[in-house]
Amino acid sequence: MNLLKNFGRRLFERVEGGFDLAFPAEWNPFRQLGALGWFFYWIVAASGIYLYIFFDTGLTRAYESIEWIMNNQWYVGQVMRSLHRYASDALVVVVVLHLLREFCLDRMRGTRWFAWFTGIPLLWFLYACGISGYWLVWDVLAQYIAIATTEWLDALPIFGEPTAANFVNSAALSGRFFSLMVFIHIAVPLIMLFLMWVHIQRYARPRMNPPRGLAAGTLAALVVLSLVFPAVSQAPADLDTVPAVIGFDWFYLAIYPLLDVVPGGQLWLGLAIGTLVLALLPWAPPLRKPAPAAVDLDNCNGCGRCADDCPFDAITMSPRTDGAAYDTEAVVNTDTCVSCGICAGACPTATPHRRATDLMPGIQLPGYPIAELRDRTRTTGQALSGNDRVMVFGCDQSRDLAELSAPGVGVVLLPCVGMLPPSFIDWVLARDLADGVLISGCAGGDCYQRLGDNWTRQRVARQRDPYMRARVPDERVGLCWTRSGETTRRRRILDALRGQLTTAPKLKRRAERARAAEAARG
Ligand code: HEM
Ligand code: SF4
Ligand code: SF4
């Protein structure tokens, strides 16, 4: 399984790297697949509502009403219809890519099983929407789908008598089925919307909107496509003839050709097994999760910053239980905590300036306490040499970050850069453990722990509490957001910071003094 994930991950990294050349990093569609899913859903819903206003839901008039929209309203109706179709197709593409990407990046095991698990019924509902939608056009493609679907449904032991045969010669039955499809095509998207909402319930600030530029560009592309290649119906359905289907939508209907070679019952069984396997993937194998964050009430003043910053909504502020003079205390939901450590980075008590015996913050990871982070930072800093020493704080996701290590460069890894309290930057520089600090995390706003990059950026820019101290010179701090494998770009960012250090006034004077002392000795 790991082999498969690693292969997929590398493939995604390659393709995303290519897209990074064409898009600003935050606009890269691969990092916005969930948000694009929402975006396409809204386009489909809005265009669907428009079409419904003019659509005749009766079997006999449905085809004509769609033709009327296409012929009499080419300016809006035709575009709306085409948008409805193309955005539905795009929805399938982004959902399938989203599924594959979450799998390959291993963002579906442990606590994250919930999003994966709730995503699976979404797939079924999505296909039910698409197939019922094609049915409503009531052209020969709809007739083909109607017959193939009812034959396929007959393979399930739920209908008393075969429905398919009746389809060909009973318009009354077709009419009833047609009404059922109209109902399904309206009800299922509503159920989907509810499920999409459930899907992101375990996330703080879920990304439901793509960046404006990406959204505008995508919509413009769909409108242009709709104008140049408008979606059209085929010949009207005729129950007296066997439909000859010409056009085919492979996004929604790819399963139908299989029915010609695989018996319907076996296909149902295959889909059921496939769904079960997909549903069980988060436990294949189960994730051995590090211990969840733990609160130390003696050091918690109830400020709520950890709860604000937790990307997985795993912290609630509850009434105080220890009689201390604060109203609230942080309480961690150990089931939903992913052990990212971001809460420790947010806690004002997690500061390395405190004495060794004091360094017990209000919240931290028992497996990687802040005192240990301070020890590692100190040891790493003490081993550095040169005039442009850099301490790199990086996240576990950058597998190749250790490659930066050199006599003047030390690397300290964390589960997420968001775990680094900004007071560490001040401490490293004030204790002269390094001349500069580089924080290196995931690229393009797609932090593995969701919000660690965002909070780090804001803390360092002194826009979010806990702020980086005012006395820290900006030119001695660098931020680096790269994909793993982007070694050259990361090294370039590091070199730029080192260049900045050698020209920073204080460091320049010190280097000159060191050179003069060396010359005097020599
Ligand atoms: C209409 C379909 C879908 C939409 C609109 C959608 C949308 C989203 C959104 C907005 C997020 C949150 C992203 C964030 O803010 O970090 C998300 C997360 C996730 N989705 Fe979906 N999703 C859909 C279908 C699926 C499917 C079919 C699967 C897989 C079976 C899936 C698996 C996941 C997983 C595992 C996450 C969590 C990622 C993490 O923990 O970082 N989704 N989805
Ligand atoms: S950030 Fe620290 S002090 Fe504030 S509520 Fe959370 S644990 Fe308590
Ligand atoms: S470790 Fe991460 S997921 Fe757990 S409580 Fe802290 S911020 Fe939330």
Coordinates of C-alpha atoms and ligand atoms in Angstrom, one line a residue:
M1 CA 0.0 0.0 0.0
N2 CA 2.8 2.4 0.9
L3 CA 4.5 1.6 -2.4
L4 CA 1.3 2.6 -4.2
K5 CA 0.9 5.8 -2.2
N6 CA 4.5 6.8 -2.7
F7 CA 4.3 6.3 -6.4
G8 CA 1.0 8.3 -6.6
R9 CA 2.5 11.0 -4.4
R10 CA 5.5 11.4 -6.6
L11 CA 3.3 11.5 -9.7
F12 CA 1.1 14.2 -8.1
E13 CA 4.2 16.2 -7.2
R14 CA 5.5 16.0 -10.8
V15 CA 2.2 17.1 -12.3
E16 CA 1.6 19.8 -9.7
G17 CA 5.2 21.0 -10.4
G18 CA 4.2 21.4 -14.0
F19 CA 1.1 23.4 -13.1
D20 CA 3.1 25.5 -10.7
L21 CA 4.9 26.9 -13.8
A22 CA 1.6 28.1 -15.2
F23 CA -0.3 29.1 -12.1
P24 CA 0.7 31.1 -9.0
A25 CA 1.3 28.5 -6.2
E26 CA -2.0 29.2 -4.4
W27 CA -4.0 28.9 -7.6
N28 CA -2.7 25.5 -8.5
P29 CA -5.9 23.6 -9.1
F30 CA -4.4 20.4 -7.6
R31 CA -4.2 22.2 -4.3
Q32 CA -7.8 23.4 -4.6
L33 CA -9.7 20.2 -5.6
G34 CA -12.1 20.2 -2.6
A35 CA -12.8 23.9 -3.1
L36 CA -13.3 23.5 -6.8
G37 CA -15.7 20.7 -6.1
W38 CA -17.9 23.2 -4.1
F39 CA -17.4 25.7 -6.9
F40 CA -18.6 23.4 -9.6
Y41 CA -21.5 22.2 -7.4
W42 CA -22.7 25.8 -7.1
I43 CA -22.5 26.3 -10.9
V44 CA -24.4 23.1 -11.5
A45 CA -27.0 24.2 -8.9
A46 CA -27.5 27.7 -10.3
S47 CA -27.7 26.7 -13.9
G48 CA -30.0 23.8 -12.9
I49 CA -32.4 26.1 -11.2
Y50 CA -32.5 28.3 -14.3
L51 CA -33.2 25.4 -16.6
Y52 CA -35.9 24.1 -14.3
I53 CA -37.8 27.3 -14.7
F54 CA -38.3 26.5 -18.4
F55 CA -38.3 22.7 -18.3
D56 CA -41.5 20.8 -18.8
T57 CA -41.4 17.8 -16.4
G58 CA -43.8 15.7 -18.5
L59 CA -42.4 12.9 -20.6
T60 CA -44.0 14.1 -23.8
R61 CA -42.9 17.8 -23.5
A62 CA -39.5 17.5 -21.8
Y63 CA -37.5 17.2 -25.0
E64 CA -39.3 20.1 -26.7
S65 CA -38.9 22.3 -23.7
I66 CA -35.1 21.8 -23.7
E67 CA -35.0 22.4 -27.5
W68 CA -37.0 25.6 -26.9
I69 CA -34.5 26.9 -24.4
M70 CA -31.6 26.1 -26.8
N71 CA -33.2 27.7 -29.8
N72 CA -35.0 30.7 -28.3
Q73 CA -32.5 31.7 -25.6
W74 CA -29.1 30.9 -27.1
Y75 CA -27.7 33.9 -25.1
V76 CA -28.6 32.6 -21.7
G77 CA -30.4 29.3 -22.0
Q78 CA -27.9 27.6 -24.2
V79 CA -25.0 28.8 -22.0
M80 CA -26.8 27.7 -18.9
R81 CA -27.5 24.3 -20.3
S82 CA -23.9 23.9 -21.5
L83 CA -22.6 25.2 -18.1
H84 CA -24.8 22.7 -16.4
R85 CA -23.3 19.8 -18.4
Y86 CA -19.7 20.9 -18.4
A87 CA -19.6 21.9 -14.7
S88 CA -21.1 18.4 -13.9
D89 CA -18.3 16.8 -15.9
A90 CA -15.7 19.0 -14.2
L91 CA -17.2 18.0 -10.9
V92 CA -16.5 14.3 -11.6
V93 CA -12.9 15.1 -12.6
V94 CA -12.1 17.1 -9.5
V95 CA -13.8 14.7 -7.2
V96 CA -11.9 11.7 -8.6
L97 CA -8.6 13.6 -8.5
H98 CA -9.4 14.8 -4.9
L99 CA -10.0 11.2 -3.8
L100 CA -6.8 10.0 -5.4
R101 CA -4.8 12.9 -4.0
E102 CA -6.0 12.5 -0.4
F103 CA -5.2 8.8 -0.7
C104 CA -1.7 9.3 -2.1
L105 CA -0.9 12.1 0.4
D106 CA -2.2 9.8 3.1
R107 CA -4.6 12.3 4.4
M108 CA -7.3 9.8 5.1
R109 CA -6.1 7.6 7.9
G110 CA -6.4 8.0 11.7
T111 CA -8.6 10.8 12.7
R112 CA -9.0 11.9 9.1
W113 CA -11.1 8.7 8.3
F114 CA -14.2 10.8 8.8
A115 CA -13.8 12.9 5.7
W116 CA -12.8 9.9 3.6
F117 CA -15.7 7.8 4.8
T118 CA -18.3 10.5 4.2
G119 CA -16.8 11.2 0.7
I120 CA -17.7 7.7 -0.5
P121 CA -21.6 8.1 -0.5
L122 CA -20.9 11.4 -2.3
L123 CA -19.5 9.4 -5.2
W124 CA -22.7 7.4 -5.5
F125 CA -24.9 10.4 -5.2
L126 CA -22.9 12.3 -7.8
Y127 CA -23.4 9.5 -10.3
A128 CA -27.1 9.2 -9.5
C129 CA -27.4 13.0 -10.2
G130 CA -25.5 12.7 -13.5
I131 CA -27.4 9.6 -14.8
S132 CA -30.8 11.0 -13.8
G133 CA -29.9 14.3 -15.5
Y134 CA -29.2 12.6 -18.8
W135 CA -32.5 10.8 -18.5
L136 CA -34.4 14.1 -18.3
V137 CA -33.4 15.2 -21.8
W138 CA -35.5 12.3 -23.2
D139 CA -33.5 11.9 -26.4
V140 CA -32.1 8.7 -27.7
L141 CA -29.2 8.8 -25.3
A142 CA -31.8 9.1 -22.4
Q143 CA -33.7 6.2 -23.9
Y144 CA -30.6 4.1 -24.1
I145 CA -29.8 5.0 -20.4
A146 CA -33.4 4.3 -19.4
I147 CA -33.4 0.8 -20.9
A148 CA -29.9 -0.1 -19.8
T149 CA -30.5 1.2 -16.3
T150 CA -33.8 -0.6 -15.8
E151 CA -32.3 -3.8 -17.2
W152 CA -29.4 -3.4 -14.8
L153 CA -31.8 -2.7 -11.9
D154 CA -33.7 -5.8 -12.8
A155 CA -30.6 -7.7 -11.8
L156 CA -31.2 -6.6 -8.2
P157 CA -33.9 -8.6 -6.4
I158 CA -35.9 -5.5 -5.5
F159 CA -38.5 -5.3 -8.2
G160 CA -41.3 -7.8 -8.4
E161 CA -41.3 -8.1 -12.2
P162 CA -38.8 -7.1 -14.8
T163 CA -39.3 -3.4 -15.6
A164 CA -37.0 -3.2 -18.6
A165 CA -39.2 -5.0 -21.0
N166 CA -42.1 -2.8 -20.1
F167 CA -40.0 0.2 -21.0
V168 CA -40.0 -0.4 -24.6
N169 CA -43.7 -0.7 -25.1
S170 CA -45.3 1.0 -22.1
A171 CA -45.3 4.8 -22.2
A172 CA -47.2 4.9 -19.0
L173 CA -44.5 3.1 -17.1
S174 CA -41.8 5.2 -18.8
G175 CA -43.8 8.3 -17.6
R176 CA -43.7 7.1 -14.0
F177 CA -40.0 6.3 -14.2
F178 CA -39.5 9.7 -15.8
S179 CA -41.2 11.5 -12.9
L180 CA -39.1 9.4 -10.5
M181 CA -36.0 10.6 -12.3
V182 CA -37.1 14.3 -12.1
F183 CA -37.6 13.8 -8.3
I184 CA -34.2 12.0 -8.0
H185 CA -32.5 14.8 -10.0
I186 CA -33.7 17.4 -7.5
A187 CA -33.6 15.4 -4.3
V188 CA -30.2 13.8 -4.7
P189 CA -28.3 17.1 -5.1
L190 CA -29.9 18.4 -2.0
I191 CA -28.8 15.2 -0.1
M192 CA -25.4 15.7 -1.6
L193 CA -25.2 19.3 -0.3
F194 CA -26.0 18.1 3.2
L195 CA -23.4 15.3 2.9
M196 CA -20.8 17.8 1.6
W197 CA -21.5 19.9 4.7
V198 CA -21.1 16.8 6.9
H199 CA -17.9 15.9 5.0
I200 CA -16.1 19.0 6.2
Q201 CA -17.5 19.1 9.8
R202 CA -14.2 18.1 11.4
Y203 CA -12.4 21.0 9.9
A204 CA -11.9 24.5 11.2
R205 CA -12.2 27.0 8.3
P206 CA -12.6 24.5 5.5
R207 CA -11.6 25.7 2.1
M208 CA -14.9 25.8 0.3
N209 CA -14.0 28.6 -2.1
P210 CA -11.1 28.6 -4.6
P211 CA -9.0 31.8 -4.8
R212 CA -11.0 34.4 -6.7
G213 CA -8.6 34.5 -9.7
L214 CA -8.9 30.7 -10.1
A215 CA -12.7 30.8 -9.7
A216 CA -13.0 33.6 -12.3
G217 CA -10.7 31.9 -14.8
T218 CA -12.5 28.6 -14.4
L219 CA -15.9 30.1 -14.9
A220 CA -14.7 32.1 -17.9
A221 CA -13.2 28.9 -19.4
L222 CA -16.5 27.1 -18.9
V223 CA -18.5 30.0 -20.5
V224 CA -16.2 30.1 -23.5
L225 CA -16.5 26.3 -23.9
S226 CA -20.3 26.6 -23.7
L227 CA -20.4 29.2 -26.4
V228 CA -18.0 27.4 -28.7
F229 CA -19.3 23.9 -28.2
P230 CA -22.8 24.2 -26.8
A231 CA -24.2 21.0 -25.2
V232 CA -26.8 19.6 -27.5
S233 CA -29.5 16.9 -27.4
Q234 CA -29.6 14.0 -29.7
A235 CA -32.7 12.8 -31.7
P236 CA -35.8 12.6 -29.5
A237 CA -36.5 9.3 -27.8
D238 CA -38.8 6.9 -29.7
L239 CA -40.0 3.9 -27.7
D240 CA -40.9 2.1 -30.9
T241 CA -37.3 1.9 -32.0
V242 CA -34.1 0.6 -30.6
P243 CA -32.0 3.7 -29.8
A244 CA -28.8 4.3 -31.9
V245 CA -26.6 6.3 -29.6
I246 CA -24.0 8.5 -31.1
G247 CA -22.7 10.9 -28.5
F248 CA -21.6 9.5 -25.1
D249 CA -20.6 11.2 -21.8
W250 CA -17.7 9.1 -20.5
F251 CA -17.6 11.1 -17.2
Y252 CA -20.9 9.7 -16.0
L253 CA -21.8 6.9 -18.3
A254 CA -18.5 4.9 -18.5
I255 CA -20.1 2.0 -16.7
Y256 CA -22.8 1.4 -19.3
P257 CA -20.6 -0.2 -22.0
L258 CA -19.5 -2.7 -19.3
L259 CA -23.0 -3.9 -19.1
D260 CA -22.6 -5.4 -22.6
V261 CA -19.8 -7.7 -21.4
V262 CA -20.4 -8.2 -17.6
P263 CA -23.8 -9.5 -16.3
G264 CA -25.7 -6.8 -14.3
G265 CA -25.6 -8.8 -11.1
Q266 CA -21.8 -9.2 -11.2
L267 CA -21.4 -5.5 -11.9
W268 CA -23.5 -4.7 -8.9
L269 CA -21.4 -7.1 -6.8
G270 CA -18.2 -5.5 -8.2
L271 CA -19.4 -2.0 -7.3
A272 CA -20.4 -3.1 -3.8
I273 CA -17.1 -4.8 -3.2
G274 CA -15.2 -1.7 -4.7
T275 CA -17.2 0.6 -2.4
L276 CA -16.4 -1.6 0.7
V277 CA -12.7 -1.7 -0.1
L278 CA -12.7 2.1 -0.6
A279 CA -14.5 2.6 2.7
L280 CA -12.0 0.4 4.6
L281 CA -8.9 2.1 3.1
P282 CA -8.4 4.4 6.1
W283 CA -7.7 1.3 8.2
A284 CA -5.3 -0.3 5.8
P285 CA -3.2 -0.4 7.8
P286 CA -4.5 1.6 10.8
L287 CA -2.5 4.7 11.6
R288 CA -0.3 4.5 14.7
K289 CA -1.1 8.0 15.9
P290 CA 1.2 9.8 18.3
A291 CA -0.4 10.8 21.7
P292 CA -2.9 13.7 21.3
A293 CA -2.1 17.1 22.7
A294 CA -2.4 17.4 26.5
V295 CA -3.4 20.4 28.5
D296 CA -1.6 21.4 31.7
L297 CA -4.1 23.4 33.7
D298 CA -1.5 25.0 35.9
N299 CA -0.2 26.8 32.9
C300 CA -3.4 27.4 31.0
N301 CA -4.9 30.9 31.4
G302 CA -7.9 30.1 29.2
C303 CA -6.9 32.6 26.5
G304 CA -8.4 30.3 23.8
R305 CA -5.6 30.8 21.2
C306 CA -5.1 27.1 20.9
A307 CA -8.8 26.6 20.1
D308 CA -8.7 29.4 17.5
D309 CA -5.7 27.9 15.7
C310 CA -6.5 24.1 15.9
P311 CA -7.2 23.1 12.2
F312 CA -9.3 20.2 13.3
D313 CA -11.6 21.8 15.7
A314 CA -10.3 19.5 18.4
I315 CA -10.2 22.0 21.2
T316 CA -13.1 23.5 23.1
M317 CA -13.0 26.1 25.7
S318 CA -14.9 24.8 28.7
P319 CA -15.8 26.2 32.1
R320 CA -12.9 26.1 34.5
T321 CA -12.6 22.9 36.7
D322 CA -9.6 23.7 38.9
G323 CA -10.8 26.7 40.8
A324 CA -8.3 29.0 39.1
A325 CA -9.2 32.7 38.6
Y326 CA -9.9 32.2 34.8
D327 CA -13.3 31.6 33.2
T328 CA -12.3 28.8 30.8
E329 CA -9.8 26.1 30.2
A330 CA -8.8 24.3 27.0
V331 CA -10.1 20.7 26.6
V332 CA -8.7 18.5 23.8
N333 CA -11.0 16.0 22.0
T334 CA -8.5 13.1 21.8
D335 CA -10.5 11.4 19.1
T336 CA -10.2 14.3 16.6
C337 CA -6.7 15.5 17.5
V338 CA -4.2 14.6 14.8
S339 CA -1.2 15.5 17.0
C340 CA 0.0 18.3 14.7
G341 CA 1.3 20.5 17.6
I342 CA -0.1 23.7 16.2
C343 CA -1.9 24.4 19.5
A344 CA 1.5 24.4 21.3
G345 CA 2.8 27.0 18.7
A346 CA -0.2 29.2 19.6
C347 CA 0.1 29.0 23.4
P348 CA 1.6 32.1 24.9
T349 CA 3.1 30.0 27.7
A350 CA 5.2 27.9 25.2
T351 CA 8.2 30.2 25.3
P352 CA 11.8 29.0 25.4
H353 CA 12.8 32.1 27.5
R354 CA 11.4 30.4 30.6
R355 CA 13.7 28.6 33.0
A356 CA 14.3 24.8 32.3
T357 CA 12.1 23.8 35.3
D358 CA 9.3 26.1 34.1
L359 CA 9.1 25.0 30.5
M360 CA 5.7 23.3 30.8
P361 CA 3.3 25.1 28.5
G362 CA -0.5 25.2 28.8
I363 CA -0.8 22.7 25.9
Q364 CA 1.7 20.5 24.0
L365 CA 2.3 17.1 22.5
P366 CA 3.4 14.6 25.1
G367 CA 5.5 12.9 22.4
Y368 CA 7.4 16.0 21.5
P369 CA 7.2 18.5 24.4
I370 CA 8.3 22.1 23.9
A371 CA 11.2 21.5 26.3
E372 CA 12.5 18.9 23.9
L373 CA 12.1 21.3 21.0
R374 CA 14.2 23.8 22.9
D375 CA 16.9 21.2 23.7
R376 CA 17.1 20.1 20.1
T377 CA 17.3 23.7 18.9
R378 CA 20.0 24.5 21.4
T379 CA 22.1 21.4 20.5
T380 CA 21.7 22.1 16.8
G381 CA 22.6 25.8 17.2
Q382 CA 25.7 25.0 19.3
A383 CA 27.1 22.8 16.5
L384 CA 26.9 25.5 13.8
S385 CA 29.8 27.5 12.6
G386 CA 30.5 30.4 10.3
N387 CA 29.2 34.0 9.9
D388 CA 25.9 33.2 8.2
R389 CA 24.6 30.4 10.4
V390 CA 21.0 29.5 9.7
M391 CA 18.6 27.5 11.9
V392 CA 16.0 25.8 9.7
F393 CA 12.7 24.8 11.3
G394 CA 10.9 22.4 8.9
C395 CA 8.0 20.0 9.0
D396 CA 8.0 16.3 8.8
Q397 CA 6.4 16.4 5.3
S398 CA 9.6 17.8 3.7
R399 CA 11.2 14.4 3.5
D400 CA 14.4 15.9 1.9
L401 CA 14.9 18.9 4.2
A402 CA 17.8 17.2 6.0
E403 CA 19.8 17.6 2.8
L404 CA 20.2 21.3 3.7
S405 CA 22.3 20.4 6.8
A406 CA 25.8 21.8 6.6
P407 CA 28.4 23.3 9.1
G408 CA 26.5 26.6 8.9
V409 CA 23.0 25.2 8.5
G410 CA 21.1 23.2 11.2
V411 CA 17.7 21.5 10.7
V412 CA 15.1 21.0 13.4
L413 CA 12.0 19.0 12.4
L414 CA 8.5 19.4 13.8
P415 CA 5.2 17.7 12.9
C416 CA 4.1 21.0 11.4
V417 CA 5.8 24.4 11.3
G418 CA 2.7 25.8 13.0
M419 CA 4.1 24.1 16.2
L420 CA 6.9 26.6 16.4
P421 CA 6.1 29.3 18.9
P422 CA 7.4 32.6 17.3
S423 CA 9.3 33.3 20.6
F424 CA 11.7 30.6 19.4
I425 CA 12.9 32.8 16.6
D426 CA 13.7 35.6 19.0
W427 CA 15.4 33.1 21.4
V428 CA 17.6 31.6 18.7
L429 CA 18.8 35.0 17.6
A430 CA 19.1 36.5 21.1
R431 CA 21.1 33.5 22.3
D432 CA 23.3 33.7 19.2
L433 CA 22.5 30.1 18.3
A434 CA 22.2 31.2 14.7
D435 CA 22.4 34.4 12.6
G436 CA 19.1 33.7 10.9
V437 CA 16.1 31.5 11.0
L438 CA 14.4 29.8 8.0
I439 CA 11.0 28.3 8.4
S440 CA 10.2 25.7 5.7
G441 CA 6.8 24.2 5.2
C442 CA 4.4 22.8 2.6
A443 CA 3.9 24.7 -0.7
G444 CA 1.0 26.7 -2.1
G445 CA -1.2 27.0 1.0
D446 CA -1.7 23.2 1.1
C447 CA -0.2 22.5 4.5
Y448 CA -0.4 18.8 5.4
Q449 CA -1.9 19.9 8.8
R450 CA -4.2 22.4 6.9
L451 CA -3.5 25.7 8.6
G452 CA 0.1 25.6 10.0
D453 CA 1.5 27.6 7.1
N454 CA -1.1 30.2 7.3
W455 CA -0.7 30.8 11.0
T456 CA 3.1 30.8 10.7
R457 CA 3.0 33.5 8.0
Q458 CA 0.6 35.7 10.1
R459 CA 2.6 35.2 13.3
V460 CA 5.9 36.1 11.6
A461 CA 4.2 39.1 10.0
R462 CA 3.1 40.1 13.5
Q463 CA -0.6 39.9 12.4
R464 CA -1.6 37.0 14.6
D465 CA -1.1 36.3 18.3
P466 CA 1.4 35.1 19.4
Y467 CA 3.3 37.6 17.3
M468 CA 7.0 37.4 16.5
R469 CA 8.7 39.9 18.8
A470 CA 9.2 43.4 17.5
R471 CA 12.9 43.4 18.2
V472 CA 13.5 40.5 15.7
P473 CA 15.1 42.0 12.6
D474 CA 12.9 40.9 9.6
E475 CA 15.9 40.4 7.3
R476 CA 17.1 37.6 9.6
V477 CA 14.0 35.6 9.2
G478 CA 13.0 33.7 6.0
L479 CA 10.0 31.7 5.0
C480 CA 10.2 28.9 2.5
W481 CA 7.1 27.1 1.1
T482 CA 8.2 24.3 -1.2
R483 CA 7.1 20.9 -2.4
S484 CA 9.3 18.0 -1.3
G485 CA 11.7 17.4 -4.2
E486 CA 12.1 21.1 -4.8
T487 CA 15.6 21.0 -3.5
T488 CA 17.0 23.6 -5.8
R489 CA 14.4 26.3 -5.0
R490 CA 14.7 25.6 -1.3
R491 CA 18.5 26.0 -1.5
R492 CA 18.1 29.2 -3.5
I493 CA 15.8 30.6 -0.7
L494 CA 18.3 29.5 1.9
D495 CA 21.2 31.2 0.0
A496 CA 19.2 34.4 -0.4
L497 CA 18.7 34.5 3.4
R498 CA 22.4 33.8 4.0
G499 CA 23.2 36.6 1.6
Q500 CA 20.9 38.9 3.5
L501 CA 22.6 37.9 6.7
T502 CA 26.1 38.8 5.6
T503 CA 24.9 42.3 4.6
A504 CA 22.7 42.9 7.7
P505 CA 24.4 45.8 9.5
K506 CA 25.0 44.1 12.8
L507 CA 26.2 40.9 11.4
K508 CA 28.4 42.7 8.8
R509 CA 30.2 44.6 11.6
R510 CA 30.7 41.3 13.5
A511 CA 32.1 39.5 10.5
E512 CA 34.4 42.4 9.8
R513 CA 35.6 42.3 13.5
A514 CA 36.1 38.6 13.2
R515 CA 38.2 39.0 10.0
A516 CA 40.2 41.8 11.6
A517 CA 40.9 39.7 14.8
E518 CA 41.9 36.8 12.6
A519 CA 44.3 39.0 10.5
A520 CA 45.8 40.4 13.8
R521 CA 46.4 36.9 15.1
G522 CA 47.8 35.8 11.7
Ligands
HEM1 C1 -18.7 16.6 -4.1 C2 -17.6 15.9 -3.6 C3 -16.6 16.5 -2.7 C4 -16.4 17.8 -2.3 C5 -17.1 19.0 -2.7 C6 -15.3 17.7 -1.3 C7 -14.8 18.8 -0.7 C8 -13.8 18.8 0.3 C9 -13.3 19.9 1.1 C10 -13.8 21.4 0.8 C11 -12.4 19.5 2.0 C12 -11.7 20.3 3.0 C13 -10.4 20.8 2.5 C14 -9.7 21.6 3.5 O1 -10.2 22.7 3.8 O2 -8.6 21.1 4.0 C15 -12.3 18.0 1.8 C16 -11.5 17.2 2.5 C17 -11.4 15.9 2.3 N1 -12.0 15.1 1.4 FE1 -13.5 15.8 0.1 N2 -14.9 16.4 -1.1 C18 -15.7 15.6 -2.0 C19 -15.6 14.3 -2.1 C20 -14.7 13.5 -1.5 C21 -14.5 12.1 -1.8 C22 -15.3 11.3 -2.8 C23 -13.5 11.6 -1.0 C24 -12.9 10.3 -0.9 C25 -13.6 9.2 -0.8 C26 -13.0 12.8 -0.2 C27 -12.0 12.7 0.7 C28 -11.6 13.8 1.5 C29 -10.6 13.7 2.5 C30 -9.9 12.5 3.0 C31 -10.5 15.0 3.1 C32 -9.6 15.4 4.2 C33 -8.3 15.9 3.8 C34 -7.5 16.3 5.1 O3 -7.7 15.7 6.1 O4 -6.6 17.2 4.9 N3 -13.8 13.9 -0.6 N4 -13.2 17.6 0.8
SF4_2 S1 -3.4 28.7 24.3 FE1 -2.4 27.9 26.1 S2 -3.1 29.2 27.7 FE2 -4.4 29.7 26.0 S3 -6.2 28.4 26.3 FE3 -4.8 27.2 25.1 S4 -3.6 26.0 26.5 FE4 -4.6 27.6 27.7
SF4_3 S1 -2.3 18.8 18.2 FE1 -3.2 19.8 16.4 S2 -5.2 18.7 16.1 FE2 -4.4 18.3 18.2 S3 -5.4 19.8 19.5 FE3 -3.4 20.6 18.9 S4 -3.8 21.8 17.1 FE4 -5.6 20.5 17.4

